Amino acid sequence: MDGSSHEALMIPAGGFKMPSSLQTAEIKEDAAGNFRSSDHLVMKGDDVFNFVQREVPPMIEELLLSAAVDKKDVDYYMFHQPNKFMLNKLADKLAVPREKMPSNIVENFGNASGVTIPTAITFNLKDIPTKESLTFCLAGFGVGLTWASLLLKTEKMKFNELIYM
Amino acid sequence: MNNFRIELAEILEVDGVEKDELLSSFECWDSLTILSIIALAGENYNVTLSAADVNNSNTVGGLEELIKSKRR
């Protein structure tokens, strides 16, 4: 992360720089016709989309190169899922088959930030990781803006269940 | 850029688009449509657009020119 795009995804008020107040709670209309106050989360969707398309593919290529792992030898690419659209575009840009990068978490659970990664593993793979060892490529990206990735080889997992509370 | 208008028409959910048509006049015009255009420009023409770029181009022809100019 370099902090240069902190305004792309943030809640302007509520911290030491701009404490919440009656003024920050005032709801105003923006240029696109959305109503929000400085206490609300604001996302510049185009900036975030372009950031993900620009930074994530080279990060993954570099990770695989440094680990000397071929793209096709990765069993699953489990990435953070802000939405289906962005993830499918990312799979296409990386030339990874969409079945290796499931994008069904938001439609079932919403965008739970970094938690979408373990949710994607448990929801999609069920007991598969308990029966065989797998190679995962994990990646997270978002607020900051920040981006990071991890190559993970798992032995047979003890459990891989989604527990509904 | 031969297929650009066909690709754009598909995003705008219409059978065809004309040069002078206003982008904001299409029924499905919203932020996700703009994002789809940004993705199209990146994928097919290797051009990075912002939402403001797309909005400021106003018309089908304006958008076409914008992408052409950024490719050079």
Short mmCIF file of C-alpha atoms in Angstrom, two decimals:
data_model
loop_
_atom_site.label_atom_id
_atom_site.label_comp_id
_atom_site.label_asym_id
_atom_site.label_seq_id
_atom_site.Cartn_x
_atom_site.Cartn_y
_atom_site.Cartn_z
CA MET A 1 0.00 0.00 0.00
CA ASP A 2 1.14 3.54 -0.54
CA GLY A 3 -1.79 5.53 0.85
CA SER A 4 -2.02 7.68 -2.25
CA SER A 5 -5.53 6.46 -3.03
CA HIS A 6 -6.95 6.60 0.49
CA GLU A 7 -9.87 8.68 -0.77
CA ALA A 8 -11.05 5.93 -3.13
CA LEU A 9 -12.72 3.97 -0.32
CA MET A 10 -13.21 5.59 3.07
CA ILE A 11 -15.45 7.03 5.76
CA PRO A 12 -14.38 10.69 5.85
CA ALA A 13 -15.55 11.46 9.43
CA GLY A 14 -15.29 9.63 12.74
CA GLY A 15 -11.53 9.67 13.34
CA PHE A 16 -9.19 12.20 14.96
CA LYS A 17 -8.78 14.15 11.72
CA MET A 18 -12.51 14.79 11.36
CA PRO A 19 -14.42 13.77 14.52
CA SER A 20 -18.12 13.00 14.06
CA SER A 21 -20.34 15.99 14.75
CA LEU A 22 -23.70 17.44 13.78
CA GLN A 23 -21.98 18.95 10.72
CA THR A 24 -20.52 15.62 9.55
CA ALA A 25 -23.98 14.03 9.92
CA GLU A 26 -25.50 16.51 7.49
CA ILE A 27 -26.73 14.68 4.41
CA LYS A 28 -25.83 16.22 1.05
CA GLU A 29 -26.41 15.26 -2.58
CA ASP A 30 -23.30 14.49 -4.67
CA ALA A 31 -22.78 15.01 -8.41
CA ALA A 32 -24.17 11.54 -9.21
CA GLY A 33 -27.38 12.19 -7.25
CA ASN A 34 -26.46 10.08 -4.22
CA PHE A 35 -27.38 11.33 -0.76
CA ARG A 36 -24.81 10.80 1.99
CA SER A 37 -23.05 12.50 4.89
CA SER A 38 -19.38 12.50 5.89
CA ASP A 39 -20.25 9.79 8.44
CA HIS A 40 -21.12 7.41 5.61
CA LEU A 41 -18.79 5.17 3.66
CA VAL A 42 -17.95 6.48 0.22
CA MET A 43 -16.40 4.50 -2.63
CA LYS A 44 -15.17 5.73 -5.96
CA GLY A 45 -16.12 2.60 -7.87
CA ASP A 46 -14.16 3.45 -11.02
CA ASP A 47 -10.95 4.18 -9.07
CA VAL A 48 -11.24 0.94 -7.11
CA PHE A 49 -11.99 -1.08 -10.25
CA ASN A 50 -9.05 0.39 -12.16
CA PHE A 51 -6.79 -0.13 -9.13
CA VAL A 52 -7.70 -3.83 -8.89
CA GLN A 53 -7.25 -4.39 -12.63
CA ARG A 54 -3.90 -2.58 -12.56
CA GLU A 55 -2.28 -3.95 -9.38
CA VAL A 56 -3.62 -7.46 -8.76
CA PRO A 57 -2.66 -9.33 -11.98
CA PRO A 58 1.05 -8.34 -11.88
CA MET A 59 1.13 -9.10 -8.13
CA ILE A 60 -0.11 -12.65 -8.78
CA GLU A 61 2.28 -13.19 -11.71
CA GLU A 62 5.18 -12.04 -9.53
CA LEU A 63 4.10 -14.28 -6.64
CA LEU A 64 3.92 -17.36 -8.86
CA LEU A 65 7.25 -16.53 -10.47
CA SER A 66 9.02 -16.09 -7.13
CA ALA A 67 7.56 -19.39 -5.84
CA ALA A 68 8.30 -21.13 -9.16
CA VAL A 69 4.71 -22.37 -9.34
CA ASP A 70 2.95 -22.64 -12.69
CA LYS A 71 -0.38 -20.86 -12.99
CA LYS A 72 -2.14 -24.07 -14.00
CA ASP A 73 -0.74 -25.96 -10.97
CA VAL A 74 -2.70 -23.76 -8.58
CA ASP A 75 -5.89 -25.64 -7.72
CA TYR A 76 -7.92 -22.63 -6.60
CA TYR A 77 -7.62 -18.88 -6.73
CA MET A 78 -9.59 -17.73 -3.72
CA PHE A 79 -9.69 -13.95 -3.84
CA HIS A 80 -11.51 -11.29 -1.88
CA GLN A 81 -14.89 -10.75 -3.51
CA PRO A 82 -16.11 -7.17 -3.60
CA ASN A 83 -18.58 -8.17 -6.32
CA LYS A 84 -18.99 -10.79 -9.06
CA PHE A 85 -18.31 -8.36 -11.90
CA MET A 86 -14.90 -7.29 -10.65
CA LEU A 87 -13.78 -10.81 -9.81
CA ASN A 88 -14.78 -12.22 -13.21
CA LYS A 89 -12.89 -9.42 -14.96
CA LEU A 90 -9.88 -10.24 -12.79
CA ALA A 91 -10.07 -13.97 -13.66
CA ASP A 92 -10.22 -13.07 -17.36
CA LYS A 93 -7.26 -10.70 -17.11
CA LEU A 94 -5.21 -13.33 -15.28
CA ALA A 95 -6.34 -15.99 -17.79
CA VAL A 96 -7.51 -18.18 -14.91
CA PRO A 97 -10.58 -20.36 -15.60
CA ARG A 98 -13.56 -18.95 -13.73
CA GLU A 99 -14.24 -22.34 -12.10
CA LYS A 100 -10.88 -22.04 -10.35
CA MET A 101 -11.86 -18.60 -9.02
CA PRO A 102 -15.37 -18.88 -7.55
CA SER A 103 -17.27 -15.60 -7.45
CA ASN A 104 -20.48 -16.65 -5.68
CA ILE A 105 -19.87 -15.28 -2.18
CA VAL A 106 -21.42 -11.82 -2.51
CA GLU A 107 -24.70 -13.22 -3.87
CA ASN A 108 -24.94 -15.58 -0.88
CA PHE A 109 -23.38 -13.64 1.99
CA GLY A 110 -22.70 -10.06 0.88
CA ASN A 111 -19.29 -8.41 0.89
CA ALA A 112 -17.77 -9.24 4.28
CA SER A 113 -14.38 -7.71 3.41
CA GLY A 114 -11.37 -10.05 3.91
CA VAL A 115 -13.66 -12.73 5.35
CA THR A 116 -14.88 -13.44 1.81
CA ILE A 117 -11.64 -15.42 1.28
CA PRO A 118 -12.14 -18.18 3.92
CA THR A 119 -15.86 -18.10 3.14
CA ALA A 120 -15.10 -18.82 -0.53
CA ILE A 121 -12.98 -21.81 0.54
CA THR A 122 -15.50 -23.35 2.94
CA PHE A 123 -18.64 -22.60 0.91
CA ASN A 124 -17.30 -23.83 -2.43
CA LEU A 125 -14.99 -26.70 -1.54
CA LYS A 126 -16.87 -28.32 1.34
CA ASP A 127 -14.99 -31.53 2.30
CA ILE A 128 -12.56 -31.55 -0.68
CA PRO A 129 -9.66 -29.99 1.32
CA THR A 130 -10.09 -32.66 4.03
CA LYS A 131 -9.44 -35.41 1.49
CA GLU A 132 -6.50 -34.09 -0.53
CA SER A 133 -3.69 -31.58 -0.35
CA LEU A 134 -4.24 -28.46 -2.45
CA THR A 135 -2.41 -25.42 -3.71
CA PHE A 136 -4.26 -22.16 -3.13
CA CYS A 137 -3.51 -18.68 -4.33
CA LEU A 138 -5.15 -16.17 -1.99
CA ALA A 139 -5.40 -12.43 -2.57
CA GLY A 140 -6.93 -9.52 -0.73
CA PHE A 141 -7.30 -5.91 -1.86
CA GLY A 142 -9.30 -2.85 -0.94
CA VAL A 143 -9.37 0.00 1.53
CA GLY A 144 -6.13 1.97 1.73
CA LEU A 145 -5.79 1.13 -1.06
CA THR A 146 -3.99 -2.08 -0.17
CA TRP A 147 -3.21 -5.34 -1.92
CA ALA A 148 -1.51 -8.58 -0.86
CA SER A 149 -1.37 -12.21 -1.93
CA LEU A 150 -0.31 -15.57 -0.61
CA LEU A 151 0.46 -18.98 -2.05
CA LEU A 152 -0.62 -21.73 0.29
CA LYS A 153 -0.12 -25.48 0.12
CA THR A 154 -2.43 -27.34 2.46
CA GLU A 155 -2.20 -30.90 3.72
CA LYS A 156 -5.50 -32.66 4.41
CA MET A 157 -7.43 -30.18 6.52
CA LYS A 158 -9.01 -31.34 9.79
CA PHE A 159 -12.29 -29.67 8.86
CA ASN A 160 -13.65 -27.22 6.31
CA GLU A 161 -17.17 -26.55 7.42
CA LEU A 162 -19.19 -23.41 7.30
CA ILE A 163 -20.88 -22.98 10.67
CA TYR A 164 -24.05 -20.89 10.61
CA MET A 165 -24.68 -19.03 13.88
CA MET B 1 -12.43 -0.10 -33.24
CA ASN B 2 -14.64 -1.79 -35.86
CA ASN B 3 -16.71 -3.65 -33.31
CA PHE B 4 -16.86 -0.88 -30.74
CA ARG B 5 -20.44 0.20 -31.45
CA ILE B 6 -21.64 -3.41 -31.38
CA GLU B 7 -19.90 -3.95 -28.03
CA LEU B 8 -21.28 -0.68 -26.68
CA ALA B 9 -24.81 -1.51 -27.84
CA GLU B 10 -24.57 -4.79 -25.96
CA ILE B 11 -23.61 -2.99 -22.74
CA LEU B 12 -26.38 -0.42 -23.27
CA GLU B 13 -28.88 -3.25 -23.89
CA VAL B 14 -30.02 -1.93 -27.29
CA ASP B 15 -29.84 -3.29 -30.84
CA GLY B 16 -27.59 -0.54 -32.15
CA VAL B 17 -26.13 2.88 -31.31
CA GLU B 18 -25.62 6.02 -33.39
CA LYS B 19 -22.76 8.50 -33.22
CA ASP B 20 -24.82 11.43 -31.93
CA GLU B 21 -26.81 9.59 -29.28
CA LEU B 22 -26.41 10.90 -25.74
CA LEU B 23 -24.98 8.27 -23.40
CA SER B 24 -27.15 9.44 -20.50
CA SER B 25 -30.30 9.04 -22.62
CA PHE B 26 -30.11 5.24 -22.54
CA GLU B 27 -32.56 3.62 -20.18
CA CYS B 28 -29.96 1.42 -18.49
CA TRP B 29 -27.48 4.27 -17.94
CA ASP B 30 -26.11 3.98 -14.40
CA SER B 31 -22.85 3.54 -12.51
CA LEU B 32 -22.59 -0.18 -13.33
CA THR B 33 -23.02 0.58 -17.05
CA ILE B 34 -20.19 3.10 -16.75
CA LEU B 35 -18.06 0.46 -15.02
CA SER B 36 -18.83 -2.00 -17.82
CA ILE B 37 -17.62 0.59 -20.36
CA ILE B 38 -14.44 1.15 -18.32
CA ALA B 39 -13.90 -2.65 -18.32
CA LEU B 40 -14.54 -2.86 -22.09
CA ALA B 41 -12.02 -0.09 -22.78
CA GLY B 42 -9.43 -1.84 -20.63
CA GLU B 43 -9.99 -5.35 -21.94
CA ASN B 44 -10.44 -4.73 -25.64
CA TYR B 45 -8.53 -1.50 -26.24
CA ASN B 46 -5.97 -1.39 -23.40
CA VAL B 47 -7.20 2.05 -22.34
CA THR B 48 -7.82 3.15 -18.74
CA LEU B 49 -10.86 5.40 -18.34
CA SER B 50 -12.34 7.08 -15.27
CA ALA B 51 -16.07 7.49 -14.67
CA ALA B 52 -15.60 11.24 -15.24
CA ASP B 53 -13.92 10.52 -18.63
CA VAL B 54 -16.93 8.44 -19.69
CA ASN B 55 -19.48 10.99 -18.45
CA ASN B 56 -17.65 13.92 -20.06
CA SER B 57 -17.55 12.21 -23.44
CA ASN B 58 -21.33 12.74 -23.59
CA THR B 59 -22.16 10.90 -26.81
CA VAL B 60 -21.44 7.55 -28.47
CA GLY B 61 -19.13 9.32 -30.93
CA GLY B 62 -17.46 11.26 -28.10
CA LEU B 63 -16.71 8.04 -26.25
CA GLU B 64 -15.37 6.45 -29.44
CA GLU B 65 -13.04 9.43 -30.01
CA LEU B 66 -11.90 9.38 -26.38
CA ILE B 67 -10.85 5.73 -26.57
CA LYS B 68 -9.17 6.31 -29.96
CA SER B 69 -7.22 9.28 -28.60
CA LYS B 70 -6.03 7.35 -25.55
CA ARG B 71 -4.82 4.46 -27.69
CA ARG B 72 -2.35 6.63 -29.56
#
